[in-house]
Coordinates of C-alpha atoms and ligand atoms in Angstrom, one line a residue:
X30 CA -131.5 -2.9 9.0
X31 CA -128.6 -5.1 10.0
X32 CA -130.4 -8.3 9.1
X33 CA -130.8 -7.2 5.5
X34 CA -127.0 -7.0 5.1
X35 CA -126.3 -10.5 6.5
X36 CA -124.2 -12.8 4.3
X37 CA -126.1 -15.5 2.6
X38 CA -124.4 -18.1 4.8
X39 CA -125.0 -16.1 8.0
X40 CA -128.0 -15.9 10.2
X41 CA -129.4 -12.7 11.9
X42 CA -129.6 -13.0 15.7
X43 CA -130.5 -10.9 18.7
X44 CA -127.5 -9.4 20.4
X45 CA -126.9 -10.9 23.8
X46 CA -127.6 -7.6 25.7
X47 CA -130.8 -7.1 23.7
X48 CA -129.6 -3.8 22.1
X49 CA -130.1 -4.9 18.5
X50 CA -129.3 -7.6 15.9
X51 CA -126.1 -9.2 14.7
X52 CA -125.1 -11.3 11.7
X53 CA -123.4 -14.6 12.7
X54 CA -121.9 -17.0 10.1
X55 CA -123.6 -20.3 10.1
X56 CA -122.2 -23.3 11.8
X57 CA -119.3 -24.5 9.6
X58 CA -118.5 -21.0 8.4
X59 CA -116.2 -18.3 9.8
X60 CA -116.2 -14.6 8.9
X61 CA -117.8 -11.3 9.9
X62 CA -121.3 -12.5 9.1
X63 CA -122.1 -9.7 6.6
X64 CA -119.5 -9.5 3.8
X65 CA -117.7 -12.7 4.5
X66 CA -118.6 -16.2 5.7
X67 CA -116.0 -18.7 4.7
X68 CA -116.4 -22.4 5.0
X69 CA -114.3 -23.9 7.8
X70 CA -113.4 -27.6 7.0
X71 CA -112.3 -28.2 10.5
X72 CA -115.8 -27.4 11.9
X73 CA -116.9 -30.6 10.2
X74 CA -115.0 -32.3 12.9
X75 CA -111.4 -33.4 13.1
X76 CA -112.3 -37.1 13.3
X77 CA -114.4 -36.9 10.2
X78 CA -112.1 -34.8 8.0
X79 CA -108.7 -35.7 9.3
X80 CA -109.3 -39.2 10.7
X81 CA -108.8 -40.7 14.2
X82 CA -106.3 -39.3 16.7
X83 CA -106.0 -36.0 14.8
X84 CA -106.2 -32.3 15.2
X85 CA -107.6 -30.2 12.3
X86 CA -106.1 -26.9 11.4
X87 CA -107.9 -24.4 9.2
X88 CA -106.2 -22.2 6.7
X89 CA -107.4 -19.7 4.3
X90 CA -109.4 -21.8 1.9
X91 CA -108.1 -25.1 3.1
X92 CA -107.0 -27.0 6.1
X93 CA -104.3 -29.5 7.3
X94 CA -104.1 -32.2 9.9
X95 CA -101.7 -33.2 12.6
X96 CA -101.6 -36.3 14.9
X97 CA -102.4 -36.2 18.6
X98 CA -99.5 -36.8 21.0
X99 CA -98.4 -40.4 21.0
X100 CA -99.4 -40.9 17.4
X101 CA -97.5 -40.2 14.2
X102 CA -98.7 -39.8 10.6
X103 CA -98.2 -42.8 8.3
X104 CA -96.4 -40.6 5.7
X105 CA -93.8 -39.7 8.3
X106 CA -94.3 -36.0 7.7
X107 CA -95.2 -33.4 10.3
X108 CA -98.6 -32.5 8.7
X109 CA -100.9 -34.2 6.2
X110 CA -104.2 -34.1 4.4
X111 CA -105.8 -37.6 4.4
X112 CA -106.7 -37.5 0.7
X113 CA -103.7 -39.7 0.0
X114 CA -104.6 -42.3 2.6
X115 CA -102.3 -40.9 5.3
X116 CA -103.6 -41.5 8.8
X117 CA -102.4 -41.3 12.4
X118 CA -101.0 -44.5 14.0
X119 CA -99.9 -45.1 17.5
X120 CA -96.2 -44.4 17.9
X121 CA -94.9 -46.7 20.6
X122 CA -91.4 -45.4 20.0
X123 CA -92.3 -42.1 21.6
X124 CA -92.6 -43.9 24.9
X125 CA -89.3 -43.2 26.5
X126 CA -87.1 -46.3 27.2
X127 CA -89.6 -48.6 25.5
X128 CA -86.8 -50.6 23.9
X129 CA -84.4 -50.3 26.8
X130 CA -80.8 -49.2 27.0
X131 CA -78.7 -49.4 23.9
X132 CA -81.7 -50.1 21.6
X133 CA -83.4 -48.2 18.8
X134 CA -87.1 -48.2 18.2
X135 CA -88.8 -48.4 14.8
X136 CA -92.5 -47.7 14.4
X137 CA -94.5 -50.1 12.3
X138 CA -98.1 -50.2 11.2
X139 CA -99.9 -50.9 14.4
X140 CA -96.7 -52.1 16.1
X141 CA -93.1 -51.4 16.6
X142 CA -89.8 -53.2 16.8
X143 CA -86.5 -52.8 18.6
X144 CA -83.0 -53.5 17.5
X145 CA -79.6 -52.9 19.1
X146 CA -77.4 -49.9 18.5
X147 CA -73.8 -50.5 17.4
X148 CA -71.8 -51.7 20.4
X149 CA -74.8 -53.5 21.8
X150 CA -75.9 -57.1 21.4
X151 CA -79.3 -58.7 21.9
X152 CA -79.7 -61.0 24.9
X153 CA -82.5 -63.4 25.6
X154 CA -83.9 -63.3 22.0
X155 CA -83.2 -62.3 18.5
X156 CA -83.5 -59.0 16.6
X157 CA -85.9 -57.4 15.9
X158 CA -87.7 -57.8 19.2
X159 CA -90.3 -56.4 21.5
X160 CA -89.0 -56.4 25.1
X161 CA -92.4 -56.9 26.6
X162 CA -93.2 -59.9 24.6
X163 CA -89.8 -61.7 24.4
X164 CA -87.8 -60.7 27.5
X165 CA -85.1 -59.7 25.1
X166 CA -82.9 -56.7 25.7
X167 CA -79.7 -55.0 24.4
X168 CA -76.6 -55.2 26.4
X169 CA -73.4 -53.4 25.9
X170 CA -70.9 -55.7 24.2
X171 CA -68.2 -56.5 26.7
X172 CA -65.4 -58.8 25.6
X173 CA -63.8 -58.6 29.1
X174 CA -60.0 -58.5 29.4
X175 CA -58.3 -60.5 26.5
X176 CA -56.2 -63.5 27.5
X177 CA -52.8 -63.8 25.9
X178 CA -52.2 -67.0 24.0
X179 CA -49.3 -69.3 24.6
X180 CA -45.9 -67.5 24.6
X181 CA -47.5 -64.1 24.0
X182 CA -48.0 -61.1 26.2
X183 CA -50.7 -58.4 26.1
X184 CA -49.1 -55.1 25.2
X185 CA -52.1 -52.8 25.2
X186 CA -55.8 -52.8 25.0
X187 CA -58.1 -49.9 24.2
X188 CA -61.1 -51.2 26.2
X189 CA -63.4 -54.2 26.4
X190 CA -66.2 -52.8 24.2
X191 CA -67.1 -53.7 20.7
X192 CA -64.4 -52.5 18.4
X193 CA -61.7 -52.3 21.1
X194 CA -58.3 -53.5 20.0
X195 CA -55.8 -55.5 21.9
X196 CA -52.1 -55.7 20.8
X197 CA -50.0 -58.7 21.5
X198 CA -46.3 -59.4 21.2
X199 CA -44.1 -62.5 21.9
X200 CA -42.8 -63.3 25.3
X201 CA -39.2 -62.6 25.9
X202 CA -37.1 -65.4 24.3
X203 CA -39.6 -66.0 21.6
X204 CA -39.8 -64.5 18.1
X205 CA -42.8 -63.5 16.1
X206 CA -42.8 -65.8 13.0
X207 CA -46.4 -65.3 11.7
X208 CA -49.9 -64.2 12.3
X209 CA -51.5 -61.0 13.3
X210 CA -50.5 -59.1 16.4
X211 CA -53.9 -57.6 17.1
X212 CA -57.3 -58.8 18.2
X213 CA -60.6 -57.0 18.0
X214 CA -63.7 -57.2 20.2
X215 CA -66.3 -58.4 17.8
X216 CA -70.1 -58.1 17.6
X217 CA -70.5 -61.4 19.4
X218 CA -68.6 -60.1 22.4
X219 CA -65.5 -62.2 21.7
X220 CA -62.0 -61.3 20.9
X221 CA -60.9 -62.4 17.5
X222 CA -58.0 -64.7 17.5
X223 CA -54.8 -62.7 17.3
X224 CA -53.1 -65.7 15.6
X225 CA -49.7 -64.5 16.6
X226 CA -47.3 -67.3 16.2
X227 CA -44.3 -67.0 18.6
X228 CA -41.5 -69.4 18.4
X229 CA -38.5 -70.1 20.6
X230 CA -35.0 -69.1 19.6
X231 CA -32.7 -72.1 19.0
X232 CA -29.6 -70.7 20.6
X233 CA -26.2 -72.1 19.6
X234 CA -26.2 -74.9 17.0
X235 CA -24.8 -78.3 17.9
X236 CA -21.1 -78.9 17.7
X237 CA -20.0 -81.9 15.7
X238 CA -16.7 -83.4 16.1
X239 CA -14.2 -83.2 13.2
X240 CA -16.3 -80.6 11.5
X241 CA -16.4 -76.9 11.0
X242 CA -19.6 -75.0 10.5
X243 CA -20.8 -72.1 8.5
X244 CA -23.4 -70.1 10.5
X245 CA -24.6 -66.5 10.2
X246 CA -25.4 -66.4 14.0
X247 CA -29.1 -66.4 13.3
X248 CA -31.0 -68.7 15.7
X249 CA -34.6 -67.9 14.7
X250 CA -36.8 -70.8 13.5
X251 CA -36.0 -71.7 9.9
X252 CA -32.3 -70.7 10.1
X253 CA -29.8 -73.2 8.9
X254 CA -26.2 -74.1 9.7
X255 CA -23.9 -76.0 7.2
X256 CA -21.2 -78.4 8.4
X257 CA -18.2 -79.6 6.5
X258 CA -15.3 -81.9 7.5
X259 CA -12.1 -80.5 9.0
X260 CA -8.9 -80.7 7.1
X261 CA -7.6 -84.2 7.1
X262 CA -11.0 -85.7 7.1
X263 CA -13.6 -86.3 4.4
X264 CA -17.3 -86.6 4.2
X265 CA -18.5 -90.2 4.2
X266 CA -22.2 -89.6 4.5
X267 CA -25.1 -88.1 6.5
X268 CA -26.8 -84.8 6.5
X269 CA -24.6 -81.7 6.6
X270 CA -27.3 -79.3 7.6
X271 CA -29.0 -78.4 10.9
X272 CA -32.2 -76.4 10.8
X273 CA -33.7 -74.5 13.7
X274 CA -37.2 -75.9 14.1
X275 CA -40.2 -74.1 15.6
X276 CA -39.8 -75.9 19.0
X277 CA -36.6 -74.0 19.4
X278 CA -34.3 -76.9 18.7
X279 CA -31.7 -77.5 16.1
X280 CA -32.2 -80.6 14.1
X281 CA -29.2 -83.0 14.4
X282 CA -26.7 -83.0 11.6
X283 CA -25.7 -86.6 10.9
X284 CA -22.6 -85.8 8.9
X285 CA -19.8 -88.3 9.5
X286 CA -16.2 -87.5 8.6
X287 CA -13.5 -90.1 8.2
X288 CA -9.8 -90.0 8.7
X289 CA -7.8 -89.4 5.6
X290 CA -4.5 -91.2 6.1
X291 CA -3.1 -89.3 3.0
X292 CA -0.2 -90.9 1.2
X293 CA 1.5 -93.9 2.8
X294 CA 4.9 -93.3 4.5
X295 CA 7.8 -93.8 2.2
X296 CA 10.4 -96.5 2.9
X297 CA 13.7 -96.1 1.1
X298 CA 14.5 -98.5 -1.7
X299 CA 11.0 -99.8 -2.0
X300 CA 8.0 -99.4 -4.3
X301 CA 4.4 -99.1 -3.2
X302 CA 1.4 -101.0 -4.4
X303 CA -1.4 -98.7 -3.5
X304 CA -4.9 -98.2 -4.9
X305 CA -4.9 -94.6 -3.8
X306 CA -7.5 -95.1 -1.1
X307 CA -6.5 -93.5 2.2
X308 CA -9.6 -94.3 4.3
X309 CA -9.6 -96.4 7.5
X310 CA -8.7 -100.0 6.5
X311 CA -7.0 -99.1 3.2
X312 CA -3.8 -101.0 2.8
X313 CA -0.5 -100.4 1.1
X314 CA 2.0 -103.2 0.2
X315 CA 5.7 -102.4 0.0
X316 CA 8.1 -104.3 -2.2
X317 CA 11.9 -103.8 -2.2
X318 CA 13.5 -102.5 -5.3
X319 CA 15.4 -105.0 -7.2
X320 CA 18.8 -105.5 -5.7
X321 CA 17.3 -105.0 -2.2
X322 CA 15.7 -107.5 0.2
X323 CA 13.3 -107.2 3.0
X324 CA 15.0 -107.3 6.4
X325 CA 12.2 -105.9 8.5
X326 CA 8.9 -107.4 9.7
X327 CA 5.8 -107.3 7.4
X328 CA 5.4 -105.6 4.1
X329 CA 2.1 -103.8 4.7
X330 CA 0.8 -100.5 6.1
X331 CA -2.9 -100.1 7.1
X332 CA -4.8 -96.9 7.6
X333 CA -6.2 -97.3 11.1
X334 CA -8.4 -95.5 13.6
X335 CA -8.2 -96.2 17.3
X336 CA -10.3 -94.5 19.9
X337 CA -8.3 -95.6 22.9
X338 CA -9.4 -95.5 26.6
X339 CA -13.0 -94.8 27.4
X340 CA -13.7 -91.1 27.8
X341 CA -14.3 -89.7 31.4
X342 CA -17.2 -87.3 32.1
X343 CA -17.3 -85.3 35.4
X344 CA -19.5 -86.7 38.2
X345 CA -20.4 -89.8 36.2
X346 CA -19.6 -93.4 36.0
X347 CA -19.4 -95.9 33.1
X348 CA -22.3 -98.3 33.1
X349 CA -21.3 -100.5 30.2
X350 CA -18.7 -100.3 27.4
X351 CA -17.0 -102.2 24.6
X352 CA -14.4 -100.9 22.3
X353 CA -16.7 -98.7 20.3
X354 CA -19.6 -97.8 22.6
X355 CA -19.6 -96.4 26.2
X356 CA -22.7 -95.7 28.3
X357 CA -22.4 -93.2 31.1
X358 CA -24.5 -92.5 34.1
X359 CA -24.5 -89.7 36.7
X360 CA -23.2 -90.6 40.1
X361 CA -25.6 -91.0 43.0
X362 CA -26.7 -87.6 44.2
X363 CA -26.3 -86.0 40.8
X364 CA -28.9 -85.2 38.2
X365 CA -28.5 -85.4 34.5
X366 CA -28.7 -81.9 33.2
X367 CA -28.8 -82.3 29.4
X368 CA -27.3 -84.2 26.5
X369 CA -26.8 -87.8 25.5
X370 CA -25.3 -90.5 27.7
X371 CA -23.5 -92.5 25.0
X372 CA -19.9 -92.0 23.7
X373 CA -19.1 -93.6 20.4
X374 CA -15.9 -94.3 18.7
X375 CA -16.2 -92.6 15.3
X376 CA -14.7 -93.6 12.0
X377 CA -12.2 -90.9 12.5
X378 CA -10.7 -92.9 15.4
X379 CA -11.7 -90.3 18.0
X380 CA -14.3 -90.7 20.7
X381 CA -17.4 -88.8 20.0
X382 CA -18.0 -87.9 23.6
X383 CA -21.4 -88.1 25.4
X384 CA -22.7 -84.6 26.0
X385 CA -24.3 -85.6 29.4
X386 CA -23.8 -83.1 32.2
X387 CA -24.2 -84.2 35.8
X388 CA -25.1 -81.6 38.3
X389 CA -25.6 -81.6 42.0
X390 CA -29.0 -79.9 42.3
X391 CA -32.0 -80.6 40.2
X392 CA -33.1 -77.5 38.1
X393 CA -36.4 -77.3 40.0
X394 CA -36.5 -77.5 43.8
X395 CA -38.9 -76.7 46.6
X396 CA -42.0 -77.0 44.4
X397 CA -45.1 -76.1 46.4
X398 CA -48.6 -74.9 45.8
X399 CA -49.9 -71.8 47.7
X400 CA -53.4 -70.7 48.3
X401 CA -54.7 -73.5 46.1
X402 CA -53.8 -71.7 43.0
X403 CA -50.2 -70.5 42.7
X404 CA -47.2 -72.8 42.2
X405 CA -43.8 -71.7 43.5
X406 CA -40.3 -73.2 43.1
X407 CA -36.6 -72.4 43.2
X408 CA -35.0 -72.5 39.8
X409 CA -31.3 -73.6 39.6
X410 CA -29.4 -72.0 36.8
X411 CA -26.2 -72.9 35.2
X412 CA -23.4 -70.9 33.6
X413 CA -24.7 -71.0 30.0
X414 CA -28.3 -70.2 30.9
X415 CA -29.1 -66.6 30.7
X416 CA -32.7 -67.3 30.7
X417 CA -34.6 -70.5 31.5
X418 CA -37.8 -71.7 29.8
X419 CA -40.3 -73.6 31.8
X420 CA -43.4 -75.4 30.7
X421 CA -46.2 -75.8 33.3
X422 CA -48.9 -78.3 32.7
X423 CA -51.8 -79.1 35.0
X424 CA -54.5 -81.7 34.9
X425 CA -57.4 -81.8 37.2
X426 CA -59.9 -84.6 37.9
X427 CA -62.7 -85.3 40.3
X428 CA -63.8 -88.5 41.9
X429 CA -67.4 -87.5 41.8
X430 CA -67.5 -86.4 38.2
X431 CA -65.7 -88.8 35.9
X432 CA -66.4 -86.7 32.8
X433 CA -64.6 -83.7 34.3
X434 CA -61.1 -82.8 33.1
X435 CA -59.4 -79.5 33.5
X436 CA -56.2 -79.4 31.5
X437 CA -53.9 -76.5 30.7
X438 CA -50.4 -75.6 29.6
X439 CA -48.4 -72.4 30.2
X440 CA -45.0 -71.3 29.1
X441 CA -42.8 -69.0 31.0
X442 CA -39.3 -67.7 30.8
X443 CA -37.6 -66.1 33.7
X444 CA -34.2 -65.2 35.1
X445 CA -35.5 -65.3 38.6
X446 CA -34.3 -67.9 41.1
X447 CA -37.7 -68.0 42.8
X448 CA -40.5 -68.5 40.3
X449 CA -44.2 -68.3 41.0
X450 CA -47.1 -68.8 38.6
X451 CA -50.8 -68.5 39.5
X452 CA -53.2 -70.8 37.7
X453 CA -57.0 -70.7 37.5
X454 CA -57.6 -73.9 39.4
X455 CA -61.2 -75.0 39.9
X456 CA -62.7 -76.0 43.3
X457 CA -62.9 -79.5 44.7
X458 CA -60.5 -81.0 42.2
X459 CA -57.4 -83.1 42.4
X460 CA -54.7 -81.5 40.4
X461 CA -51.4 -82.8 39.2
X462 CA -49.1 -79.9 38.2
X463 CA -45.8 -80.5 36.4
X464 CA -43.0 -78.1 35.8
X465 CA -40.6 -78.9 33.0
X466 CA -37.3 -77.1 32.7
X467 CA -37.1 -77.2 29.0
X468 CA -33.3 -76.8 28.4
X469 CA -32.5 -79.3 31.2
X470 CA -35.3 -81.7 30.2
X471 CA -36.2 -82.1 33.8
X472 CA -39.7 -82.4 35.2
X473 CA -40.9 -82.0 38.7
X474 CA -44.5 -82.9 39.6
X475 CA -46.7 -81.9 42.6
X476 CA -50.3 -82.9 43.4
X477 CA -52.8 -80.8 45.2
X478 CA -56.5 -81.0 46.0
X479 CA -58.5 -77.8 46.0
X480 CA -61.2 -77.3 48.6
X481 CA -64.8 -76.5 48.4
X482 CA -65.0 -72.7 48.7
X483 CA -67.5 -71.2 51.1
X484 CA -69.6 -69.4 48.4
X485 CA -72.0 -71.7 46.7
X486 CA -71.9 -72.0 42.9
X487 CA -73.4 -69.1 41.0
X488 CA -77.1 -69.1 40.1
X489 CA -79.1 -66.6 38.2
X490 CA -82.7 -66.4 38.9
X491 CA -85.4 -64.3 37.6
X492 CA -89.0 -64.0 38.5
X493 CA -91.3 -63.3 35.6
X494 CA -94.9 -62.4 35.2
X495 CA -97.4 -65.2 35.7
X496 CA -100.2 -66.0 38.0
X497 CA -98.0 -68.1 40.2
X498 CA -94.4 -67.1 41.1
X499 CA -92.0 -69.0 38.8
X500 CA -88.3 -69.0 39.3
X501 CA -86.2 -69.2 36.2
X502 CA -82.9 -70.9 37.1
X503 CA -80.1 -70.6 34.7
X504 CA -77.0 -72.6 35.4
X505 CA -73.4 -71.5 34.8
X506 CA -70.6 -73.8 33.8
X507 CA -68.6 -75.4 36.6
X508 CA -71.4 -75.7 39.1
X509 CA -69.9 -78.8 40.7
X510 CA -73.1 -80.6 39.5
X511 CA -72.9 -84.0 41.1
X512 CA -72.4 -82.6 44.6
X513 CA -74.7 -79.6 44.3
X514 CA -78.4 -79.1 44.8
X515 CA -80.9 -76.3 45.0
X516 CA -83.2 -75.9 48.0
X517 CA -86.3 -73.8 47.7
X518 CA -87.8 -72.5 51.0
X519 CA -91.3 -70.9 51.0
X520 CA -91.9 -69.1 54.3
X521 CA -95.1 -67.2 55.1
X522 CA -94.3 -63.6 56.2
X523 CA -95.1 -63.5 59.8
X524 CA -93.4 -60.6 61.5
X525 CA -89.6 -60.6 61.7
X526 CA -87.9 -63.6 60.3
X527 CA -84.3 -64.8 60.5
X528 CA -82.8 -67.0 57.8
X529 CA -79.2 -67.8 57.9
X530 CA -78.1 -68.8 54.4
X531 CA -74.7 -70.1 55.6
X532 CA -76.2 -72.3 58.3
X533 CA -75.4 -75.8 57.2
X534 CA -76.9 -77.9 59.9
X535 CA -80.1 -76.1 60.9
X536 CA -82.2 -75.6 57.8
X537 CA -80.9 -78.5 55.8
X538 CA -81.8 -80.8 58.6
X539 CA -85.0 -79.2 59.5
X540 CA -86.8 -79.8 56.2
X541 CA -90.0 -78.4 57.7
X542 CA -89.6 -75.3 55.6
X543 CA -88.1 -76.9 52.5
X544 CA -90.5 -77.0 49.6
X545 CA -88.3 -78.5 46.9
X546 CA -84.9 -80.1 46.6
X547 CA -83.5 -80.2 43.1
X548 CA -80.3 -81.9 42.0
X549 CA -78.3 -79.4 40.0
X550 CA -77.3 -82.1 37.5
X551 CA -81.0 -82.6 36.6
X552 CA -81.4 -78.9 35.8
X553 CA -79.9 -79.0 32.3
X554 CA -79.2 -75.5 31.1
X555 CA -82.3 -73.9 32.5
X556 CA -85.2 -74.8 34.7
X557 CA -88.5 -73.1 35.4
X558 CA -89.7 -73.9 38.9
X559 CA -93.2 -72.9 39.7
X560 CA -93.7 -72.3 43.4
X561 CA -96.8 -74.1 44.8
X562 CA -97.5 -76.4 41.9
X563 CA -98.5 -79.2 44.3
X564 CA -95.8 -81.6 43.0
X565 CA -93.0 -83.4 44.9
X566 CA -89.4 -82.3 44.4
X567 CA -86.7 -84.5 45.9
X568 CA -89.2 -85.9 48.4
X569 CA -90.5 -82.5 49.5
X570 CA -94.0 -81.2 48.8
X571 CA -94.3 -78.0 46.9
X572 CA -97.5 -77.1 48.6
X573 CA -100.0 -74.8 46.9
X574 CA -99.8 -71.2 48.1
X575 CA -102.8 -69.6 49.8
X576 CA -104.5 -66.7 48.2
X577 CA -104.0 -63.4 49.8
X578 CA -101.0 -64.4 51.8
X579 CA -97.5 -63.0 51.5
X580 CA -94.5 -65.3 51.3
X581 CA -90.7 -65.2 51.3
X582 CA -89.3 -67.4 48.6
X583 CA -85.7 -68.3 49.2
X584 CA -83.5 -70.2 46.8
X585 CA -80.3 -71.6 48.2
X586 CA -77.6 -73.5 46.3
X587 CA -75.7 -76.0 48.3
X588 CA -72.5 -77.9 47.5
X589 CA -71.3 -80.7 49.7
X590 CA -68.4 -83.0 49.3
X591 CA -67.5 -85.7 51.8
X592 CA -67.9 -83.7 55.1
Ligands
NAG23 C1 -123.1 -20.6 1.0 O1 -123.0 -22.0 1.3 C2 -123.4 -22.9 0.3 C3 -123.5 -24.3 0.8 O2 -122.6 -24.5 1.9 C4 -122.5 -22.7 -0.9 O3 -122.8 -23.6 -2.0 C5 -122.5 -21.3 -1.4 O4 -121.5 -21.0 -2.4 C6 -122.2 -20.3 -0.2 N1 -122.4 -18.9 -0.7 C7 -121.4 -18.0 -0.6 C8 -121.7 -16.6 -1.2 O5 -120.3 -18.2 -0.1
NAG24 C1 -48.2 -55.1 14.8 O1 -48.0 -55.5 13.4 C2 -47.8 -54.4 12.5 C3 -47.7 -55.0 11.1 O2 -48.3 -56.3 11.0 C4 -46.6 -53.6 12.8 O3 -46.4 -52.6 12.0 C5 -46.7 -53.1 14.3 O4 -45.5 -52.5 14.6 C6 -46.9 -54.3 15.2 N1 -47.2 -53.7 16.5 C7 -46.5 -54.1 17.6 C8 -46.8 -53.4 18.9 O5 -45.7 -55.0 17.6
NAG25 C1 -20.2 -102.6 20.8 O1 -21.6 -102.6 21.1 C2 -22.4 -102.0 20.1 C3 -23.8 -102.0 20.6 O2 -24.2 -103.2 21.2 C4 -22.3 -102.8 18.8 O3 -23.1 -102.3 17.8 C5 -20.8 -102.8 18.4 O4 -20.7 -103.7 17.2 C6 -19.9 -103.3 19.5 N1 -18.5 -103.1 19.1 C7 -17.5 -104.0 19.3 C8 -16.2 -103.6 18.8 O5 -17.7 -105.0 19.9
NAG26 C1 -58.6 -86.7 45.4 O1 -57.8 -87.9 45.6 C2 -58.0 -88.6 46.8 C3 -57.0 -89.7 46.9 O2 -57.1 -90.5 45.7 C4 -59.5 -89.0 47.0 O3 -59.7 -89.6 48.2 C5 -60.3 -87.8 46.8 O4 -61.7 -88.2 46.9 C6 -60.1 -87.0 45.6 N1 -60.8 -85.8 45.5 C7 -61.5 -85.4 44.5 C8 -62.2 -84.1 44.6 O5 -61.6 -86.1 43.5
NAG27 C1 -88.9 -71.1 31.0 O1 -89.9 -70.1 30.7 C2 -89.5 -69.2 29.8 C3 -90.6 -68.1 29.7 O2 -91.8 -68.7 29.5 C4 -89.3 -69.9 28.4 O3 -88.9 -69.0 27.4 C5 -88.3 -70.9 28.6 O4 -88.1 -71.7 27.4 C6 -88.6 -71.9 29.7 N1 -87.5 -72.8 29.9 C7 -87.7 -74.1 30.1 C8 -86.5 -74.9 30.3 O5 -88.8 -74.6 30.0

């Protein structure tokens, strides 16, 4: 009698084939039905015992729960028993690519958040973000190529990503006097300032008449030279030091040295009345010894200083002079090369000659601008110049945009006779470009007007989800605002259509298709333009769109200056 042996928590049932009876454990129990019927918690139902979005797993005498795919337990473990409040929550982070490239996802109670991985930076929002809600995303940090500062050159760069390092050094002819020689691409996508300070070498210190100098041949900024008067002269005042300053120039020593007449000449049979001064203008009176009388002329000797005839400089003429000052000028057809144009009679009685040099050719010739961006010239060099330093300054202005100024300064040193330098000149701008030969203190200037380039100024646009198509226009710097406009064309799709974006006459002048005309200068940094909002833009009707029709929406940026 099988039924008599059934477990208390089993029921006796007919066999399916009708050949007898069997003991089956009751619902909620598992076992052999006769000696063993164990309670199975999971039979109670996963939802009841484990909670929502779970699977229940039975074990000997107990059970455990796991979360369904797409969910994760709130205790962050692989399995759980809900007796401590653990439950399954949706895990958005398991959706591949939810946060986008370069982002990491963090699951939150009923939500999630994204943040950028190292080397990436958030765009279009702030961290933490949800890309579906905020349009934010992570982009790889790219500092782009670093630009060397004045008088520096880029030695090496490890890349343009976050943490990349660029090394700089001073241009030839300049010395490193301070600051750091490296720059790092930071988390904001900018290169840190290398701060490298490069200064020009001063070259040879000035020569001062009647003096000797003590110099250790160092011509880096901060070096000094000491001057002292030559034998036969003595120091009457002024500064006896010259310092190499950071502009690469020695400061002028102002030391003046006077003649020292020494002891007066002796005259036989006479005594001298002398106060022991032997500077210019000092006097000595002679008196004959007793028993002698004066048979000559005068009884006095004066310590004098006479400069004599005016000094002559090559290729120059004298403009004006008196006995102590001479002003020189280069002859016609010659250019002053360097130095002062004044000769002065010094206390020592010698001309302190003008240092002016007059040379036939100017140091910069045949200055021209090529391809609206590169300046070229011929550099004349003279014996003592092994290298010549040039300063290039440029300044741009626009008639149609008074607030616009584009200024810049570049240094270069070169031994070449033909020099070229390319500048980043902006379009539709009048530029004045000056080249200064620093050692010669000569400046040549050229003007040029850049043209309006064929490609229109850059525009970013983006269409985002809304009931009506909306263009989000974001404006870049230098969009030639006052002479630029946006045109929006809305064209129903009817078979094959031709639209020539570069066609200036046709579509601008057949406004039949234009829906809106927007002055770029009224856009500000950003503009949301909703197609078909029924308003007028620049005199054009932004007509509502018809339901169920397909349209092309074309945005064109146009710049026009004069013709
Ligand atoms: C049979 O089930 C009841 C209630 O589910 C339980 O109280 C009892 O202990 C079970 N008996 C045995 C022998 O397992
Ligand atoms: C950069 O500076 C460091 C010390 O500040 C120096 O050791 C290193 O040689 C410099 N690198 C170059 C390329 O000049
Ligand atoms: C010469 O001219 C200079 C400058 O005008 C003046 O200072 C100086 O006294 C003049 N010297 C003589 C000797 O006339
Ligand atoms: C450049 O200067 C010329 C002459 O003054 C002027 O006619 C022209 O409009 C200027 N161009 C710009 C872009 O300012
Ligand atoms: C354009 O729309 C976007 C998305 O709705 C918004 O974030 C932005 O602030 C809007 N810009 C302007 C200028 O209204």
